[in-house]
């Protein structure tokens, strides 16, 4: 998918879910505010390696999944309509909101047919033009809330009355889920986007987020489950050994330092072992003001045994 939005002066539809929800799996409202400020200064925001991998996977699979979606819609329509793909050549904008949607594809339905949404248990009538959003994932088979908000942003900007999220998920099947344009979600999007630009213009940070309990992804379905458990248990064993020997090292060091101090020695030898405990003089430093730093993000690795 070509990107038509300019991060310095407008919000792309893919950035809106974090603005509406506060955070997604990949970003937060404050990180998006910082991204805009940086773009205005000509500074590129560097993606995480995880984010790069997700984007690369999507870019390679997207053309095939778009064609697959059209073929599946042909089957679902049962000759009641003809499905065509329209080339996307522009971003769809709402200038007053500084909002821009770059669509993966545009679906044109000549005729009319109904399609079932298993998430809402409703049938949706498809006719005319609609937006298509492609998603690839190894954790879900149905669209997430943030993906629905992205699609609704696309519908808001394009004026289309319906759209489809096509998910190629963990079951390795293509799931098509249709949605109608939702005015209630439109209102939430417009309110949050307006607030976003106010915070950008006033350089007003978002308040810290209450992350709450973490969402846990179950990996029991993976073919390498047993190997994965073995690797994790090895890590736990190594971590325990490191802690044990680190503690032993610190205790031994304190003992040796005390002996060196008692004997007023900076350098000593015992048997064939040399021990050094010199006094190091740091150069004097002039007083200086430390410049402010922007917020940074990192991922902390940890493994714990589940309590029975």
PDB file of C-alpha atoms in Angstrom:
ATOM      1  CA  UNK A   1       0.000   0.000   0.000  1.00  0.00           C
ATOM      2  CA  UNK A   2       1.318   3.400  -0.969  1.00  0.00           C
ATOM      3  CA  UNK A   3       1.387   5.962   1.820  1.00  0.00           C
ATOM      4  CA  UNK A   4      -0.158   9.300   0.844  1.00  0.00           C
ATOM      5  CA  UNK A   5      -0.210  11.006   4.239  1.00  0.00           C
ATOM      6  CA  UNK A   6       2.420  13.505   5.392  1.00  0.00           C
ATOM      7  CA  UNK A   7       3.192  12.926   9.084  1.00  0.00           C
ATOM      8  CA  UNK A   8       4.238  16.536   9.612  1.00  0.00           C
ATOM      9  CA  UNK A   9       0.874  18.045   8.700  1.00  0.00           C
ATOM     10  CA  UNK A  10      -1.746  15.271   8.872  1.00  0.00           C
ATOM     11  CA  UNK A  11      -2.698  12.041  10.584  1.00  0.00           C
ATOM     12  CA  UNK A  12      -2.761   8.846   8.552  1.00  0.00           C
ATOM     13  CA  UNK A  13      -5.632   6.427   9.244  1.00  0.00           C
ATOM     14  CA  UNK A  14      -3.240   3.790  10.625  1.00  0.00           C
ATOM     15  CA  UNK A  15      -2.149   6.227  13.372  1.00  0.00           C
ATOM     16  CA  UNK A  16      -5.672   7.085  14.492  1.00  0.00           C
ATOM     17  CA  UNK A  17      -6.387   3.945  16.624  1.00  0.00           C
ATOM     18  CA  UNK A  18      -3.701   4.942  19.149  1.00  0.00           C
ATOM     19  CA  UNK A  19      -5.182   8.448  19.287  1.00  0.00           C
ATOM     20  CA  UNK A  20      -8.677   7.102  19.961  1.00  0.00           C
ATOM     21  CA  UNK A  21      -7.748   4.223  22.288  1.00  0.00           C
ATOM     22  CA  UNK A  22      -4.697   5.754  23.946  1.00  0.00           C
ATOM     23  CA  UNK A  23      -2.470   2.889  22.836  1.00  0.00           C
ATOM     24  CA  UNK A  24      -2.231  -0.123  20.552  1.00  0.00           C
ATOM     25  CA  UNK A  25       0.200  -3.042  20.422  1.00  0.00           C
ATOM     26  CA  UNK A  26       2.630  -0.893  18.457  1.00  0.00           C
ATOM     27  CA  UNK A  27       2.331   2.689  19.681  1.00  0.00           C
ATOM     28  CA  UNK A  28       0.707   5.208  22.026  1.00  0.00           C
ATOM     29  CA  UNK A  29      -1.040   8.552  21.640  1.00  0.00           C
ATOM     30  CA  UNK A  30       2.008  10.368  23.050  1.00  0.00           C
ATOM     31  CA  UNK A  31       4.390   8.545  20.713  1.00  0.00           C
ATOM     32  CA  UNK A  32       2.218   9.634  17.766  1.00  0.00           C
ATOM     33  CA  UNK A  33       2.262  13.232  19.030  1.00  0.00           C
ATOM     34  CA  UNK A  34       6.061  13.076  19.254  1.00  0.00           C
ATOM     35  CA  UNK A  35       6.193  11.550  15.762  1.00  0.00           C
ATOM     36  CA  UNK A  36       4.348  14.561  14.357  1.00  0.00           C
ATOM     37  CA  UNK A  37       6.589  17.033  16.199  1.00  0.00           C
ATOM     38  CA  UNK A  38       9.676  15.217  14.924  1.00  0.00           C
ATOM     39  CA  UNK A  39       8.338  15.138  11.362  1.00  0.00           C
ATOM     40  CA  UNK A  40       7.871  18.908  11.507  1.00  0.00           C
ATOM     41  CA  UNK A  41      11.570  19.175  12.404  1.00  0.00           C
ATOM     42  CA  UNK A  42      12.584  16.774   9.642  1.00  0.00           C
ATOM     43  CA  UNK A  43      13.433  13.992  12.105  1.00  0.00           C
ATOM     44  CA  UNK A  44      12.383  10.491  11.082  1.00  0.00           C
ATOM     45  CA  UNK A  45      10.829   8.262  13.754  1.00  0.00           C
ATOM     46  CA  UNK A  46      12.603   4.888  13.711  1.00  0.00           C
ATOM     47  CA  UNK A  47      10.314   1.879  13.844  1.00  0.00           C
ATOM     48  CA  UNK A  48      10.927  -1.069  16.146  1.00  0.00           C
ATOM     49  CA  UNK A  49      12.274  -4.230  14.529  1.00  0.00           C
ATOM     50  CA  UNK A  50       8.958  -5.913  15.353  1.00  0.00           C
ATOM     51  CA  UNK A  51       7.053  -3.154  13.570  1.00  0.00           C
ATOM     52  CA  UNK A  52       9.339  -3.409  10.548  1.00  0.00           C
ATOM     53  CA  UNK A  53       8.770  -7.161  10.300  1.00  0.00           C
ATOM     54  CA  UNK A  54       4.992  -6.733  10.451  1.00  0.00           C
ATOM     55  CA  UNK A  55       5.055  -4.052   7.754  1.00  0.00           C
ATOM     56  CA  UNK A  56       7.374  -6.072   5.514  1.00  0.00           C
ATOM     57  CA  UNK A  57       5.158  -9.166   5.810  1.00  0.00           C
ATOM     58  CA  UNK A  58       2.080  -7.126   4.954  1.00  0.00           C
ATOM     59  CA  UNK A  59       3.687  -5.404   1.973  1.00  0.00           C
ATOM     60  CA  UNK A  60       4.749  -8.697   0.374  1.00  0.00           C
ATOM     61  CA  UNK A  61       1.473 -10.544   0.984  1.00  0.00           C
ATOM     62  CA  UNK A  62      -0.925  -7.659   0.350  1.00  0.00           C
ATOM     63  CA  UNK A  63      -1.201  -7.881  -3.484  1.00  0.00           C
ATOM     64  CA  UNK A  64      -2.002 -11.608  -3.367  1.00  0.00           C
ATOM     65  CA  UNK A  65      -4.492 -11.197  -0.519  1.00  0.00           C
ATOM     66  CA  UNK A  66      -6.302  -8.402  -2.394  1.00  0.00           C
ATOM     67  CA  UNK A  67      -6.828 -10.712  -5.387  1.00  0.00           C
ATOM     68  CA  UNK A  68      -7.843 -13.554  -3.078  1.00  0.00           C
ATOM     69  CA  UNK A  69     -10.403 -11.268  -1.409  1.00  0.00           C
ATOM     70  CA  UNK A  70     -11.972 -10.408  -4.758  1.00  0.00           C
ATOM     71  CA  UNK A  71     -12.224 -14.098  -5.683  1.00  0.00           C
ATOM     72  CA  UNK A  72     -13.847 -14.948  -2.350  1.00  0.00           C
ATOM     73  CA  UNK A  73     -16.334 -12.096  -2.761  1.00  0.00           C
ATOM     74  CA  UNK A  74     -17.196 -13.417  -6.218  1.00  0.00           C
ATOM     75  CA  UNK A  75     -18.106 -16.735  -4.597  1.00  0.00           C
ATOM     76  CA  UNK A  76     -20.068 -15.115  -1.776  1.00  0.00           C
ATOM     77  CA  UNK A  77     -22.056 -12.895  -4.157  1.00  0.00           C
ATOM     78  CA  UNK A  78     -23.296 -16.020  -5.991  1.00  0.00           C
ATOM     79  CA  UNK A  79     -23.639 -14.207  -9.330  1.00  0.00           C
ATOM     80  CA  UNK A  80     -25.779 -11.442  -7.791  1.00  0.00           C
ATOM     81  CA  UNK A  81     -23.008  -8.935  -8.388  1.00  0.00           C
ATOM     82  CA  UNK A  82     -19.705  -8.408 -10.169  1.00  0.00           C
ATOM     83  CA  UNK A  83     -16.685  -7.550  -8.031  1.00  0.00           C
ATOM     84  CA  UNK A  84     -14.021  -5.232  -9.404  1.00  0.00           C
ATOM     85  CA  UNK A  85     -10.870  -3.754  -7.914  1.00  0.00           C
ATOM     86  CA  UNK A  86     -10.169  -0.064  -8.402  1.00  0.00           C
ATOM     87  CA  UNK A  87      -6.621   1.234  -8.341  1.00  0.00           C
ATOM     88  CA  UNK A  88      -5.801   3.543  -5.438  1.00  0.00           C
ATOM     89  CA  UNK A  89      -4.079   6.669  -6.785  1.00  0.00           C
ATOM     90  CA  UNK A  90      -4.599   9.166  -3.970  1.00  0.00           C
ATOM     91  CA  UNK A  91      -5.138   9.645  -0.268  1.00  0.00           C
ATOM     92  CA  UNK A  92      -8.627  10.568   0.925  1.00  0.00           C
ATOM     93  CA  UNK A  93      -8.550  13.663   3.090  1.00  0.00           C
ATOM     94  CA  UNK A  94     -10.615  15.732   5.481  1.00  0.00           C
ATOM     95  CA  UNK A  95      -8.669  18.976   5.472  1.00  0.00           C
ATOM     96  CA  UNK A  96     -10.366  20.480   8.536  1.00  0.00           C
ATOM     97  CA  UNK A  97      -9.253  17.491  10.637  1.00  0.00           C
ATOM     98  CA  UNK A  98      -5.852  17.168   8.923  1.00  0.00           C
ATOM     99  CA  UNK A  99      -6.775  13.533   8.361  1.00  0.00           C
ATOM    100  CA  UNK A 100      -5.688  11.326   5.458  1.00  0.00           C
ATOM    101  CA  UNK A 101      -6.561   7.714   4.609  1.00  0.00           C
ATOM    102  CA  UNK A 102      -4.394   5.614   2.296  1.00  0.00           C
ATOM    103  CA  UNK A 103      -6.485   2.601   1.282  1.00  0.00           C
ATOM    104  CA  UNK A 104      -5.099  -0.863   0.523  1.00  0.00           C
ATOM    105  CA  UNK A 105      -7.690  -1.256  -2.247  1.00  0.00           C
ATOM    106  CA  UNK A 106     -11.119  -0.069  -3.369  1.00  0.00           C
ATOM    107  CA  UNK A 107     -13.837  -2.617  -4.043  1.00  0.00           C
ATOM    108  CA  UNK A 108     -16.521  -1.894  -6.631  1.00  0.00           C
ATOM    109  CA  UNK A 109     -19.649  -4.030  -6.410  1.00  0.00           C
ATOM    110  CA  UNK A 110     -21.815  -3.832  -9.521  1.00  0.00           C
ATOM    111  CA  UNK A 111     -25.120  -5.179  -8.280  1.00  0.00           C
ATOM    112  CA  UNK A 112     -25.973  -5.995  -4.696  1.00  0.00           C
ATOM    113  CA  UNK A 113     -25.563  -8.867  -2.230  1.00  0.00           C
ATOM    114  CA  UNK A 114     -25.607  -9.470   1.495  1.00  0.00           C
ATOM    115  CA  UNK A 115     -22.622 -10.588   3.566  1.00  0.00           C
ATOM    116  CA  UNK A 116     -22.630 -11.892   7.131  1.00  0.00           C
ATOM    117  CA  UNK A 117     -20.525 -10.318   9.896  1.00  0.00           C
ATOM    118  CA  UNK A 118     -19.852 -12.994  12.513  1.00  0.00           C
ATOM    119  CA  UNK A 119     -18.581 -10.414  15.004  1.00  0.00           C
ATOM    120  CA  UNK A 120     -21.849  -8.441  15.099  1.00  0.00           C
ATOM    121  CA  UNK A 121     -24.171 -11.275  13.968  1.00  0.00           C
ATOM    122  CA  UNK A 122     -25.591  -8.989  11.285  1.00  0.00           C
ATOM    123  CA  UNK A 123     -25.931  -9.063   7.516  1.00  0.00           C
ATOM    124  CA  UNK A 124     -24.550  -6.122   5.598  1.00  0.00           C
ATOM    125  CA  UNK A 125     -25.618  -5.100   2.108  1.00  0.00           C
ATOM    126  CA  UNK A 126     -22.690  -4.521  -0.238  1.00  0.00           C
ATOM    127  CA  UNK A 127     -23.189  -2.361  -3.318  1.00  0.00           C
ATOM    128  CA  UNK A 128     -21.190   0.375  -5.000  1.00  0.00           C
ATOM    129  CA  UNK A 129     -17.763   1.332  -3.656  1.00  0.00           C
ATOM    130  CA  UNK A 130     -16.167   0.127  -0.431  1.00  0.00           C
ATOM    131  CA  UNK A 131     -12.774   0.182   1.288  1.00  0.00           C
ATOM    132  CA  UNK A 132     -10.611  -2.915   1.683  1.00  0.00           C
ATOM    133  CA  UNK A 133      -8.081  -3.198   4.506  1.00  0.00           C
ATOM    134  CA  UNK A 134      -5.658  -6.153   4.508  1.00  0.00           C
ATOM    135  CA  UNK A 135      -4.271  -7.529   7.784  1.00  0.00           C
ATOM    136  CA  UNK A 136      -1.740 -10.341   8.327  1.00  0.00           C
ATOM    137  CA  UNK A 137      -1.134 -11.781  11.790  1.00  0.00           C
ATOM    138  CA  UNK A 138      -0.129 -14.942  13.625  1.00  0.00           C
ATOM    139  CA  UNK A 139      -2.200 -14.188  16.738  1.00  0.00           C
ATOM    140  CA  UNK A 140      -5.758 -13.429  15.542  1.00  0.00           C
ATOM    141  CA  UNK A 141      -8.323 -14.665  13.030  1.00  0.00           C
ATOM    142  CA  UNK A 142     -10.750 -11.746  13.366  1.00  0.00           C
ATOM    143  CA  UNK A 143     -10.159  -7.984  13.311  1.00  0.00           C
ATOM    144  CA  UNK A 144      -9.064  -6.230  16.504  1.00  0.00           C
ATOM    145  CA  UNK A 145     -10.660  -3.049  17.823  1.00  0.00           C
ATOM    146  CA  UNK A 146      -7.757  -0.890  16.624  1.00  0.00           C
ATOM    147  CA  UNK A 147      -8.126  -2.327  13.107  1.00  0.00           C
ATOM    148  CA  UNK A 148     -11.843  -1.552  13.106  1.00  0.00           C
ATOM    149  CA  UNK A 149     -11.074   2.062  14.056  1.00  0.00           C
ATOM    150  CA  UNK A 150      -8.572   2.255  11.202  1.00  0.00           C
ATOM    151  CA  UNK A 151     -11.220   1.038   8.737  1.00  0.00           C
ATOM    152  CA  UNK A 152     -13.825   3.460  10.114  1.00  0.00           C
ATOM    153  CA  UNK A 153     -11.291   6.277   9.653  1.00  0.00           C
ATOM    154  CA  UNK A 154     -10.918   5.211   6.024  1.00  0.00           C
ATOM    155  CA  UNK A 155     -14.701   5.261   5.579  1.00  0.00           C
ATOM    156  CA  UNK A 156     -14.924   8.680   7.244  1.00  0.00           C
ATOM    157  CA  UNK A 157     -12.299  10.124   4.906  1.00  0.00           C
ATOM    158  CA  UNK A 158     -13.452   8.417   1.697  1.00  0.00           C
ATOM    159  CA  UNK A 159     -17.198   8.753   2.199  1.00  0.00           C
ATOM    160  CA  UNK A 160     -17.708   5.061   1.392  1.00  0.00           C
ATOM    161  CA  UNK A 161     -20.642   3.453   3.192  1.00  0.00           C
ATOM    162  CA  UNK A 162     -18.985   0.095   3.883  1.00  0.00           C
ATOM    163  CA  UNK A 163     -15.638  -1.620   4.040  1.00  0.00           C
ATOM    164  CA  UNK A 164     -14.095  -5.029   4.568  1.00  0.00           C
ATOM    165  CA  UNK A 165     -11.205  -6.089   6.783  1.00  0.00           C
ATOM    166  CA  UNK A 166      -9.522  -9.166   5.306  1.00  0.00           C
ATOM    167  CA  UNK A 167      -7.506 -11.031   7.947  1.00  0.00           C
ATOM    168  CA  UNK A 168      -4.970 -13.697   7.021  1.00  0.00           C
ATOM    169  CA  UNK A 169      -4.493 -15.016  10.529  1.00  0.00           C
ATOM    170  CA  UNK A 170      -3.088 -17.764  12.694  1.00  0.00           C
ATOM    171  CA  UNK A 171      -5.352 -20.413  11.114  1.00  0.00           C
ATOM    172  CA  UNK A 172      -3.728 -19.576   7.745  1.00  0.00           C
ATOM    173  CA  UNK A 173      -7.157 -18.810   6.284  1.00  0.00           C
ATOM    174  CA  UNK A 174      -8.444 -15.575   4.784  1.00  0.00           C
ATOM    175  CA  UNK A 175     -11.342 -14.249   6.858  1.00  0.00           C
ATOM    176  CA  UNK A 176     -13.455 -11.448   5.381  1.00  0.00           C
ATOM    177  CA  UNK A 177     -15.406  -9.282   7.829  1.00  0.00           C
ATOM    178  CA  UNK A 178     -17.637  -6.487   6.453  1.00  0.00           C
ATOM    179  CA  UNK A 179     -18.546  -3.325   8.364  1.00  0.00           C
ATOM    180  CA  UNK A 180     -20.911  -0.455   7.676  1.00  0.00           C
ATOM    181  CA  UNK A 181     -19.886   3.147   8.272  1.00  0.00           C
ATOM    182  CA  UNK A 182     -20.629   3.945  11.921  1.00  0.00           C
ATOM    183  CA  UNK A 183     -21.495   7.535  12.848  1.00  0.00           C
ATOM    184  CA  UNK A 184     -20.891   6.928  16.561  1.00  0.00           C
ATOM    185  CA  UNK A 185     -17.311   5.829  15.834  1.00  0.00           C
ATOM    186  CA  UNK A 186     -16.932   8.751  13.410  1.00  0.00           C
ATOM    187  CA  UNK A 187     -17.839  11.137  16.256  1.00  0.00           C
ATOM    188  CA  UNK A 188     -15.239   9.554  18.562  1.00  0.00           C
ATOM    189  CA  UNK A 189     -12.574   9.760  15.860  1.00  0.00           C
ATOM    190  CA  UNK A 190     -13.283  13.427  15.114  1.00  0.00           C
ATOM    191  CA  UNK A 191     -13.247  14.348  18.813  1.00  0.00           C
ATOM    192  CA  UNK A 192      -9.963  12.563  19.528  1.00  0.00           C
ATOM    193  CA  UNK A 193      -8.252  13.822  16.356  1.00  0.00           C
ATOM    194  CA  UNK A 194      -9.252  17.414  17.187  1.00  0.00           C
ATOM    195  CA  UNK A 195      -7.782  16.947  20.681  1.00  0.00           C
ATOM    196  CA  UNK A 196      -4.601  15.498  19.149  1.00  0.00           C
ATOM    197  CA  UNK A 197      -3.932  18.566  17.016  1.00  0.00           C
ATOM    198  CA  UNK A 198      -4.581  20.847  19.975  1.00  0.00           C
ATOM    199  CA  UNK A 199      -1.930  18.975  21.955  1.00  0.00           C
ATOM    200  CA  UNK A 200       0.486  19.157  19.018  1.00  0.00           C
ATOM    201  CA  UNK A 201      -0.005  22.915  18.524  1.00  0.00           C
ATOM    202  CA  UNK A 202       0.255  23.662  22.256  1.00  0.00           C
ATOM    203  CA  UNK A 203       3.098  21.139  22.748  1.00  0.00           C
ATOM    204  CA  UNK A 204       1.023  19.567  25.505  1.00  0.00           C
ATOM    205  CA  UNK A 205       1.914  15.922  26.276  1.00  0.00           C
ATOM    206  CA  UNK A 206      -0.718  13.280  26.845  1.00  0.00           C
ATOM    207  CA  UNK A 207      -0.932  12.126  30.474  1.00  0.00           C
ATOM    208  CA  UNK A 208       0.878   8.864  31.324  1.00  0.00           C
ATOM    209  CA  UNK A 209      -1.120   5.763  30.489  1.00  0.00           C
ATOM    210  CA  UNK A 210      -2.322   3.262  33.056  1.00  0.00           C
ATOM    211  CA  UNK A 211      -1.224   0.114  31.303  1.00  0.00           C
ATOM    212  CA  UNK A 212      -3.278  -2.168  33.537  1.00  0.00           C
ATOM    213  CA  UNK A 213      -2.743  -5.924  33.420  1.00  0.00           C
ATOM    214  CA  UNK A 214      -0.851  -7.118  30.318  1.00  0.00           C
ATOM    215  CA  UNK A 215      -2.655  -9.074  27.609  1.00  0.00           C
ATOM    216  CA  UNK A 216      -1.258 -12.611  27.391  1.00  0.00           C
ATOM    217  CA  UNK A 217      -0.888 -14.362  24.035  1.00  0.00           C
ATOM    218  CA  UNK A 218      -1.115 -18.155  24.303  1.00  0.00           C
ATOM    219  CA  UNK A 219       1.498 -19.956  22.153  1.00  0.00           C
ATOM    220  CA  UNK A 220       0.363 -23.521  22.867  1.00  0.00           C
ATOM    221  CA  UNK A 221      -0.817 -23.868  19.249  1.00  0.00           C
ATOM    222  CA  UNK A 222       2.728 -23.592  17.848  1.00  0.00           C
ATOM    223  CA  UNK A 223       4.357 -26.744  16.451  1.00  0.00           C
ATOM    224  CA  UNK A 224       7.519 -25.900  18.413  1.00  0.00           C
ATOM    225  CA  UNK A 225       5.653 -25.684  21.737  1.00  0.00           C
ATOM    226  CA  UNK A 226       7.749 -28.412  23.461  1.00  0.00           C
ATOM    227  CA  UNK A 227      11.035 -26.949  22.195  1.00  0.00           C
ATOM    228  CA  UNK A 228       9.920 -23.494  23.270  1.00  0.00           C
ATOM    229  CA  UNK A 229       9.209 -24.715  26.807  1.00  0.00           C
ATOM    230  CA  UNK A 230      12.660 -26.346  26.902  1.00  0.00           C
ATOM    231  CA  UNK A 231      14.378 -23.134  25.811  1.00  0.00           C
ATOM    232  CA  UNK A 232      12.458 -21.107  28.404  1.00  0.00           C
ATOM    233  CA  UNK A 233      13.337 -23.572  31.184  1.00  0.00           C
ATOM    234  CA  UNK A 234      17.010 -23.440  30.136  1.00  0.00           C
ATOM    235  CA  UNK A 235      16.834 -19.652  30.360  1.00  0.00           C
ATOM    236  CA  UNK A 236      15.364 -19.853  33.869  1.00  0.00           C
ATOM    237  CA  UNK A 237      18.123 -22.251  34.945  1.00  0.00           C
ATOM    238  CA  UNK A 238      20.835 -20.004  33.498  1.00  0.00           C
ATOM    239  CA  UNK A 239      19.282 -16.942  35.123  1.00  0.00           C
ATOM    240  CA  UNK A 240      19.262 -18.685  38.518  1.00  0.00           C
ATOM    241  CA  UNK A 241      22.936 -19.684  38.104  1.00  0.00           C
ATOM    242  CA  UNK A 242      23.899 -16.158  37.101  1.00  0.00           C
ATOM    243  CA  UNK A 243      22.170 -14.725  40.186  1.00  0.00           C
ATOM    244  CA  UNK A 244      23.786 -17.316  42.459  1.00  0.00           C
ATOM    245  CA  UNK A 245      27.313 -16.732  41.149  1.00  0.00           C
ATOM    246  CA  UNK A 246      26.831 -12.949  40.953  1.00  0.00           C
ATOM    247  CA  UNK A 247      25.953 -12.950  44.654  1.00  0.00           C
ATOM    248  CA  UNK A 248      28.970 -15.169  45.424  1.00  0.00           C
ATOM    249  CA  UNK A 249      31.226 -12.880  43.380  1.00  0.00           C
ATOM    250  CA  UNK A 250      30.005  -9.781  45.243  1.00  0.00           C
ATOM    251  CA  UNK A 251      30.522 -11.446  48.653  1.00  0.00           C
ATOM    252  CA  UNK A 252      34.052 -12.539  47.710  1.00  0.00           C
ATOM    253  CA  UNK A 253      34.887  -9.089  46.351  1.00  0.00           C
ATOM    254  CA  UNK A 254      33.796  -7.376  49.572  1.00  0.00           C
ATOM    255  CA  UNK A 255      35.975  -9.772  51.605  1.00  0.00           C
ATOM    256  CA  UNK A 256      39.030  -9.169  49.409  1.00  0.00           C
ATOM    257  CA  UNK A 257      38.504  -5.395  49.466  1.00  0.00           C
ATOM    258  CA  UNK A 258      38.350  -5.419  53.249  1.00  0.00           C
ATOM    259  CA  UNK A 259      41.621  -7.392  53.446  1.00  0.00           C
ATOM    260  CA  UNK A 260      43.287  -4.967  51.014  1.00  0.00           C
ATOM    261  CA  UNK A 261      42.134  -1.969  53.081  1.00  0.00           C
ATOM    262  CA  UNK A 262      43.319  -3.539  56.338  1.00  0.00           C
ATOM    263  CA  UNK A 263      46.771  -4.021  54.789  1.00  0.00           C
ATOM    264  CA  UNK A 264      46.785  -0.578  53.105  1.00  0.00           C
ATOM    265  CA  UNK A 265      47.401  -2.257  49.752  1.00  0.00           C
ATOM    266  CA  UNK A 266      46.333  -1.064  46.317  1.00  0.00           C
ATOM    267  CA  UNK A 267      48.164  -3.931  44.593  1.00  0.00           C
ATOM    268  CA  UNK A 268      48.872  -7.291  46.209  1.00  0.00           C
ATOM    269  CA  UNK A 269      49.757 -10.871  45.372  1.00  0.00           C
ATOM    270  CA  UNK A 270      48.889 -14.125  47.057  1.00  0.00           C
ATOM    271  CA  UNK A 271      50.272 -17.335  45.603  1.00  0.00           C
ATOM    272  CA  UNK A 272      50.117 -16.920  41.830  1.00  0.00           C
ATOM    273  CA  UNK A 273      47.179 -14.452  41.983  1.00  0.00           C
ATOM    274  CA  UNK A 274      47.497 -10.665  41.600  1.00  0.00           C
ATOM    275  CA  UNK A 275      44.855  -8.456  43.205  1.00  0.00           C
ATOM    276  CA  UNK A 276      44.382  -4.804  42.261  1.00  0.00           C
ATOM    277  CA  UNK A 277      42.296  -2.318  44.254  1.00  0.00           C
ATOM    278  CA  UNK A 278      43.714   1.095  43.225  1.00  0.00           C
ATOM    279  CA  UNK A 279      42.259   4.503  43.941  1.00  0.00           C
ATOM    280  CA  UNK A 280      41.006   6.146  40.736  1.00  0.00           C
ATOM    281  CA  UNK A 281      40.833   9.943  40.502  1.00  0.00           C
ATOM    282  CA  UNK A 282      38.115  11.343  38.269  1.00  0.00           C
ATOM    283  CA  UNK A 283      38.850  14.604  36.488  1.00  0.00           C
ATOM    284  CA  UNK A 284      36.870  17.581  37.729  1.00  0.00           C
ATOM    285  CA  UNK A 285      33.917  18.493  35.492  1.00  0.00           C
ATOM    286  CA  UNK A 286      32.466  21.986  34.990  1.00  0.00           C
ATOM    287  CA  UNK A 287      28.830  22.458  35.960  1.00  0.00           C
ATOM    288  CA  UNK A 288      26.557  21.943  33.000  1.00  0.00           C
ATOM    289  CA  UNK A 289      22.866  21.807  32.250  1.00  0.00           C
ATOM    290  CA  UNK A 290      21.618  18.486  30.900  1.00  0.00           C
ATOM    291  CA  UNK A 291      19.266  19.083  27.948  1.00  0.00           C
ATOM    292  CA  UNK A 292      15.783  17.605  28.062  1.00  0.00           C
ATOM    293  CA  UNK A 293      15.333  14.241  26.388  1.00  0.00           C
ATOM    294  CA  UNK A 294      12.277  12.871  24.658  1.00  0.00           C
ATOM    295  CA  UNK A 295      10.545   9.752  25.914  1.00  0.00           C
ATOM    296  CA  UNK A 296      12.076   6.482  24.722  1.00  0.00           C
ATOM    297  CA  UNK A 297      10.653   2.996  24.541  1.00  0.00           C
ATOM    298  CA  UNK A 298      12.179  -0.422  25.043  1.00  0.00           C
ATOM    299  CA  UNK A 299      11.061  -3.986  25.726  1.00  0.00           C
ATOM    300  CA  UNK A 300      12.156  -5.770  28.911  1.00  0.00           C
ATOM    301  CA  UNK A 301      12.589  -9.552  28.677  1.00  0.00           C
ATOM    302  CA  UNK A 302      11.568 -11.790  31.570  1.00  0.00           C
ATOM    303  CA  UNK A 303      10.470 -15.390  32.162  1.00  0.00           C
ATOM    304  CA  UNK A 304       8.606 -16.680  35.193  1.00  0.00           C
ATOM    305  CA  UNK A 305       7.254 -20.087  36.153  1.00  0.00           C
ATOM    306  CA  UNK A 306       3.479 -20.046  36.498  1.00  0.00           C
ATOM    307  CA  UNK A 307       2.291 -20.759  40.024  1.00  0.00           C
ATOM    308  CA  UNK A 308       0.035 -23.809  40.318  1.00  0.00           C
TER     309      UNK A 308
END
